[in-house]
Short mmCIF file of C-alpha atoms in Angstrom, two decimals:
data_model
loop_
_atom_site.label_atom_id
_atom_site.label_comp_id
_atom_site.label_asym_id
_atom_site.label_seq_id
_atom_site.Cartn_x
_atom_site.Cartn_y
_atom_site.Cartn_z
CA MET F 11 -0.04 0.03 -0.04
CA ARG F 12 1.30 3.41 -0.95
CA GLN F 13 2.06 5.60 2.09
CA SER F 14 1.08 9.34 2.12
CA SER F 15 4.06 11.67 1.80
CA ALA F 16 2.45 14.29 4.15
CA GLN F 17 4.22 14.41 7.43
CA PRO F 18 2.02 14.26 10.55
CA ARG F 19 2.01 17.28 12.58
CA SER F 20 3.21 16.95 16.26
CA CYS F 21 0.88 17.67 19.25
CA ALA F 22 2.89 20.60 20.08
CA THR F 23 2.44 22.14 16.64
CA TYR F 24 -1.31 21.57 16.85
CA TYR F 25 -1.85 23.11 20.12
CA VAL F 26 0.23 26.16 19.18
CA SER F 27 -1.85 26.73 16.09
CA GLN F 28 -5.02 26.46 18.12
CA ILE F 29 -3.84 28.94 20.54
CA ALA F 30 -2.85 31.31 17.84
CA PHE F 31 -6.34 30.91 16.33
CA PHE F 32 -8.08 31.79 19.59
CA VAL F 33 -5.72 34.71 20.26
CA ASP F 34 -6.55 36.11 16.81
CA ALA F 35 -10.28 35.64 17.47
CA ALA F 36 -10.12 37.33 20.78
CA ALA F 37 -8.31 40.26 19.26
CA THR F 38 -10.84 40.59 16.46
CA ALA F 39 -13.65 40.46 18.84
CA THR F 40 -12.16 43.14 21.02
CA ALA F 41 -11.53 45.45 18.02
CA THR F 42 -15.23 44.85 16.86
CA ILE F 43 -16.41 45.78 20.49
CA SER F 44 -14.36 49.02 20.49
CA ILE F 45 -15.81 50.04 17.12
CA MET F 46 -19.30 49.51 18.30
CA ILE F 47 -18.92 51.58 21.35
CA PRO F 48 -20.86 54.80 20.69
CA PRO F 49 -19.12 58.20 21.18
CA THR F 50 -20.05 60.21 24.23
CA LEU F 51 -21.35 63.81 24.21
CA SER F 52 -18.08 65.23 25.21
CA GLU F 53 -16.22 63.20 22.49
CA LEU F 54 -18.74 64.36 19.90
CA ALA F 55 -18.30 67.99 21.00
CA ALA F 56 -14.57 67.73 20.84
CA ALA F 57 -14.74 66.09 17.47
CA ALA F 58 -16.88 68.96 16.17
CA ALA F 59 -14.50 71.37 17.57
CA ARG F 60 -11.71 70.01 15.32
CA HIS F 61 -13.90 70.81 12.28
CA PRO F 62 -12.69 74.00 10.70
CA TYR F 63 -16.12 75.59 10.32
CA PHE F 64 -17.64 74.33 13.66
CA ALA F 65 -14.63 74.91 15.88
CA GLU F 66 -15.89 78.27 17.22
CA ARG F 67 -19.57 77.52 16.78
CA VAL F 68 -20.05 74.38 18.96
CA LEU F 69 -19.60 74.43 22.66
CA LEU F 70 -20.31 72.06 25.59
CA HIS F 71 -22.41 73.67 28.22
CA ALA F 72 -21.99 72.48 31.71
CA GLY F 73 -20.79 69.26 30.42
CA THR F 74 -24.23 68.09 29.71
CA THR F 75 -25.47 69.56 26.33
CA ALA F 76 -24.06 70.99 23.22
CA ARG F 77 -24.94 74.47 22.05
CA GLY F 78 -24.38 76.37 18.91
CA ARG F 79 -23.21 79.94 18.60
CA HIS F 80 -24.81 82.09 15.88
CA HIS F 81 -24.66 85.88 15.66
CA GLY F 82 -24.93 86.38 19.44
CA LEU F 83 -27.43 83.59 19.93
CA GLU F 84 -27.03 80.12 21.59
CA LEU F 85 -28.90 77.33 19.93
CA THR F 86 -30.33 74.57 22.00
CA SER F 87 -32.16 71.40 21.31
CA GLN F 88 -35.51 70.18 22.37
CA TYR F 89 -36.98 66.80 21.18
CA GLN F 90 -40.45 65.69 20.66
CA PRO F 91 -41.19 61.89 20.82
CA ILE F 92 -42.78 60.07 17.87
CA PHE F 93 -44.65 57.00 19.14
CA ASP F 94 -45.72 53.74 17.61
CA VAL F 95 -48.95 53.00 19.50
CA GLY F 96 -49.97 50.00 17.63
CA SER F 97 -51.78 47.78 20.09
CA ARG F 98 -49.47 44.82 19.64
CA GLY F 99 -51.82 42.58 21.73
CA PHE F 100 -52.63 45.28 24.34
CA PRO F 101 -56.40 46.14 24.68
CA GLN F 102 -57.20 49.24 22.38
CA SER F 103 -58.80 51.11 25.40
CA LEU F 104 -55.35 51.04 27.08
CA ALA F 105 -53.42 52.28 24.09
CA ALA F 106 -55.91 55.15 23.59
CA ASP F 107 -54.51 57.02 26.65
CA ALA F 108 -52.04 59.64 25.57
CA HIS F 109 -50.28 59.48 28.98
CA ALA F 110 -49.82 55.68 28.53
CA ALA F 111 -48.34 55.95 25.02
CA ASP F 112 -44.80 55.54 26.43
CA ARG F 113 -45.88 52.30 28.16
CA PHE F 114 -48.06 50.73 25.44
CA GLY F 115 -46.09 51.99 22.39
CA ASP F 116 -42.53 52.31 21.38
CA ASP F 117 -40.75 55.58 20.59
CA ILE F 118 -39.56 55.19 16.98
CA GLY F 119 -37.62 58.37 17.19
CA TYR F 120 -37.56 62.00 18.18
CA GLN F 121 -38.13 65.26 16.22
CA ALA F 122 -35.59 67.77 16.97
CA ILE F 123 -36.75 71.45 17.58
CA THR F 124 -34.28 74.38 17.38
CA GLN F 125 -34.53 77.11 20.06
CA ALA F 126 -32.25 80.10 20.67
CA ALA F 127 -31.68 82.71 23.30
CA PRO F 128 -29.09 85.52 23.73
CA ALA F 129 -25.65 84.15 24.62
CA GLY F 130 -25.27 83.84 28.30
CA ALA F 131 -28.79 84.79 29.14
CA GLU F 132 -30.25 81.75 30.70
CA SER F 133 -33.55 83.32 31.69
CA SER F 134 -34.25 85.04 28.26
CA PRO F 135 -37.38 83.80 26.35
CA VAL F 136 -36.36 81.28 23.57
CA ARG F 137 -37.44 81.84 20.06
CA ASP F 138 -37.14 80.33 16.58
CA PRO F 139 -33.96 81.82 15.13
CA PHE F 140 -35.05 80.89 11.52
CA ASN F 141 -37.84 83.43 11.52
CA SER F 142 -35.38 86.36 11.79
CA THR F 143 -32.90 84.99 9.17
CA VAL F 144 -33.16 86.94 5.98
CA ASP F 145 -30.01 86.12 4.09
CA ASP F 146 -29.99 82.78 2.27
CA GLN F 147 -26.43 81.90 2.92
CA ASP F 148 -26.72 82.83 6.58
CA LEU F 149 -29.84 80.53 6.66
CA VAL F 150 -27.79 77.58 5.33
CA ALA F 151 -25.07 78.15 7.98
CA LEU F 152 -27.89 78.34 10.62
CA ASP F 153 -29.53 75.19 9.39
CA ARG F 154 -26.36 73.15 9.30
CA LEU F 155 -25.17 74.24 12.72
CA SER F 156 -28.54 73.46 14.35
CA ARG F 157 -28.69 69.93 12.81
CA LEU F 158 -25.27 69.23 13.95
CA VAL F 159 -26.07 70.42 17.62
CA HIS F 160 -29.16 68.23 17.59
CA ALA F 161 -27.23 65.27 16.38
CA ILE F 162 -24.53 65.68 19.09
CA ASN F 163 -27.08 66.00 21.79
CA PHE F 164 -29.14 63.04 20.54
CA PHE F 165 -26.47 60.60 19.88
CA GLY F 166 -24.19 61.82 22.67
CA VAL F 167 -26.48 60.35 25.28
CA GLN F 168 -26.76 57.06 23.36
CA ARG F 169 -30.63 57.50 22.61
CA SER F 170 -32.26 54.76 20.52
CA GLY F 171 -34.38 55.16 17.64
CA LEU F 172 -34.25 57.76 14.82
CA LEU F 173 -33.57 61.32 14.90
CA PHE F 174 -35.96 63.50 12.72
CA LEU F 175 -34.35 66.76 11.38
CA ASN F 176 -36.33 69.62 9.62
CA VAL F 177 -34.69 71.05 6.57
CA HIS F 178 -35.69 74.70 5.81
CA GLU F 179 -37.60 75.35 2.61
CA ARG F 180 -35.16 78.14 1.55
CA LEU F 181 -32.10 75.79 2.22
CA LEU F 182 -33.45 73.39 -0.34
CA LYS F 183 -33.72 76.28 -2.91
CA SER F 184 -30.23 77.67 -2.04
CA VAL F 185 -28.47 74.32 -2.47
CA LYS F 186 -28.73 73.43 -5.96
CA TYR F 187 -27.46 69.81 -5.96
CA ASP F 188 -25.98 67.08 -3.79
CA HIS F 189 -28.44 67.49 -0.98
CA GLY F 190 -27.21 65.72 2.09
CA ARG F 191 -23.54 65.53 1.04
CA HIS F 192 -22.28 68.02 3.48
CA PHE F 193 -24.20 66.74 6.56
CA SER F 194 -23.48 63.06 5.74
CA THR F 195 -19.75 63.87 5.50
CA VAL F 196 -19.79 65.78 8.91
CA LEU F 197 -21.69 62.92 10.61
CA VAL F 198 -19.48 60.22 9.42
CA SER F 199 -16.34 62.23 10.46
CA LEU F 200 -17.86 62.19 14.03
CA GLY F 201 -18.42 58.37 13.90
CA LEU F 202 -22.14 58.67 13.44
CA ASN F 203 -24.48 56.80 11.04
CA PRO F 204 -26.55 58.85 8.73
CA ALA F 205 -28.97 55.85 8.44
CA ARG F 206 -30.27 56.90 11.92
CA VAL F 207 -31.19 60.32 10.75
CA VAL F 208 -34.57 61.21 9.01
CA ILE F 209 -34.40 64.40 6.94
CA GLU F 210 -37.76 65.98 6.98
CA LEU F 211 -38.92 67.76 3.84
CA PRO F 212 -41.29 70.78 4.22
CA GLU F 213 -44.86 70.83 2.76
CA ALA F 214 -43.73 73.20 -0.02
CA ALA F 215 -41.24 70.55 -1.40
CA VAL F 216 -43.66 67.60 -1.19
CA ALA F 217 -46.25 69.76 -3.28
CA HIS F 218 -43.84 69.43 -6.31
CA ARG F 219 -43.54 65.84 -7.36
CA THR F 220 -40.44 66.18 -9.54
CA PHE F 221 -38.62 68.21 -6.90
CA LEU F 222 -39.64 65.84 -4.29
CA GLY F 223 -38.25 62.96 -6.17
CA HIS F 224 -34.98 64.78 -6.73
CA LEU F 225 -34.56 65.57 -3.12
CA THR F 226 -35.62 62.10 -1.76
CA LYS F 227 -33.10 60.35 -4.13
CA SER F 228 -30.36 62.71 -3.13
CA TYR F 229 -30.65 62.53 0.55
CA GLN F 230 -31.16 58.62 0.49
CA SER F 231 -28.02 58.37 -1.67
CA TYR F 232 -26.00 59.81 1.19
CA GLY F 233 -27.51 57.32 3.66
CA PHE F 234 -30.33 59.32 5.13
CA LYS F 235 -33.90 58.27 5.53
CA VAL F 236 -36.42 60.85 4.24
CA ALA F 237 -39.89 61.98 5.55
CA GLY F 238 -42.32 64.21 3.76
CA ASN F 239 -44.86 66.45 5.31
CA LEU F 240 -48.15 66.55 3.34
CA PRO F 241 -49.71 69.92 2.79
CA ASN F 242 -52.98 68.18 2.25
CA ALA F 243 -54.42 64.69 1.97
CA GLY F 244 -54.33 64.65 -1.82
CA GLN F 245 -50.62 65.15 -1.94
CA ILE F 246 -50.07 61.67 -0.82
CA LEU F 247 -50.60 60.66 -4.54
CA SER F 248 -47.24 62.41 -5.13
CA VAL F 249 -45.46 59.69 -3.09
CA SER F 250 -44.74 57.11 -5.63
CA ASP F 251 -41.62 55.22 -7.01
CA MET F 252 -40.41 58.60 -8.25
CA ALA F 253 -40.15 59.71 -4.59
CA ARG F 254 -40.06 56.51 -2.33
CA LEU F 255 -40.23 58.26 1.09
CA ASP F 256 -39.33 56.39 4.20
CA PHE F 257 -41.94 58.14 6.24
CA ILE F 258 -45.02 60.30 5.50
CA LYS F 259 -46.31 63.06 7.86
CA ILE F 260 -49.59 64.98 8.07
CA ASN F 261 -51.14 67.41 10.59
CA SER F 262 -53.71 65.38 12.63
CA GLY F 263 -55.94 68.31 13.19
CA SER F 264 -56.48 69.00 9.52
CA ALA F 265 -56.80 65.27 8.73
CA LEU F 266 -59.62 64.93 11.40
CA ARG F 267 -61.25 68.12 10.22
CA ASP F 268 -61.44 66.96 6.57
CA ALA F 269 -62.44 63.43 7.53
CA VAL F 270 -59.45 61.95 5.72
CA VAL F 271 -57.84 59.91 8.33
CA LYS F 272 -59.28 56.52 7.30
CA PRO F 273 -58.32 56.74 3.69
CA LEU F 274 -55.07 58.23 4.37
CA VAL F 275 -54.16 55.23 6.82
CA SER F 276 -55.54 52.75 4.07
CA TYR F 277 -53.40 54.25 1.22
CA ALA F 278 -50.23 54.62 3.31
CA SER F 279 -50.67 50.97 4.16
CA ARG F 280 -50.91 50.03 0.46
CA LEU F 281 -47.63 51.97 -0.17
CA LYS F 282 -46.05 50.32 2.95
CA ILE F 283 -44.79 53.66 4.24
CA PRO F 284 -45.21 54.55 7.82
CA LEU F 285 -47.80 57.62 8.23
CA ILE F 286 -47.18 59.74 11.21
CA PHE F 287 -49.96 61.98 12.49
CA THR F 288 -48.36 65.11 13.94
CA HIS F 289 -49.66 67.98 16.09
CA VAL F 290 -51.75 65.69 18.29
CA MET F 291 -52.79 68.45 20.76
CA ASP F 292 -55.01 66.60 23.36
CA ASP F 293 -56.45 63.27 24.62
CA ALA F 294 -59.64 63.82 22.52
CA GLN F 295 -57.69 64.07 19.27
CA PHE F 296 -55.62 61.10 20.20
CA GLU F 297 -58.65 58.96 21.02
CA LEU F 298 -60.22 59.92 17.64
CA LEU F 299 -57.12 58.96 15.76
CA GLN F 300 -57.15 55.52 17.52
CA GLN F 301 -60.61 54.77 16.29
CA TYR F 302 -59.06 54.70 12.77
CA ASP F 303 -56.29 52.39 13.75
CA VAL F 304 -53.67 55.17 13.43
CA ARG F 305 -50.29 53.66 14.43
CA TYR F 306 -47.78 56.53 14.49
CA VAL F 307 -48.35 59.88 16.43
CA GLN F 308 -46.55 62.96 17.46
CA GLY F 309 -47.51 66.07 19.20
CA PRO F 310 -47.53 68.32 22.29
CA VAL F 311 -49.90 65.77 24.14
CA PHE F 312 -47.01 63.40 24.43
CA ASP F 313 -44.30 65.85 25.38
CA SER F 314 -44.58 65.16 29.14
CA VAL F 315 -44.02 61.35 28.72
CA GLY F 316 -41.27 61.33 26.12
CA SER F 317 -39.20 64.56 25.99
CA LEU F 318 -35.54 64.20 26.37
#
């Protein structure tokens, strides 16, 4: 019988190879774990400070929150929860309590709201800085700064879910192409994932089907999800393969007033796109929405149970 020419390995060689394998595996696992550790608030603020544009515009206040500096104002973040109140086996009567939304529904994310006050004046009334911004380039700078501040404050405390960020209508018109490229580059440089950010398009953009398609594809190409605010129920027909939105939003007050909640829910279900009813003001509105099996809700009535 012909003998194999292969030389048998010694026991010592075998065990050395096995040890080397497990050492390599452990090193790989350690590296993977270190990559997955999310950056802290202070780390994100420090990384933003190394960015040429944001170096003098982002500061860490009292070690607990990031703020933006813009023309003598300090920009701060507020967040409004967005709930999935699908019953998921719970009795509908329980889910129809706005103050129980955080117990019987999951928060899918938070809507960021920009507020501003004179720098160093803690007790001054806050206001919307976008209302007083006239110059388009100044508005672009303000919009980018506020979105970065919101991202730092949101991801810096390791919140789960999605971060919904509004984009001002005038910014969309001022930036001619590559919508989302700048913000995506900044987020990636901070170690943040654009896929956890939802860019919200205003009603005026959703009203123009071609423009909506252009914006949606551009933002999605840079890793973002996109939500569109419907100016009216009929505009849901603009949502098609040309503009495959990730979320649709509509004002709950106008939808209830026009008696279009049920057809909207049905059409959005056929599109397989989550439909969020915003501006839910009180328990009465919330209960009415639940009668039509509305699943996603947002508004002042939930602020006390879900605000950051």
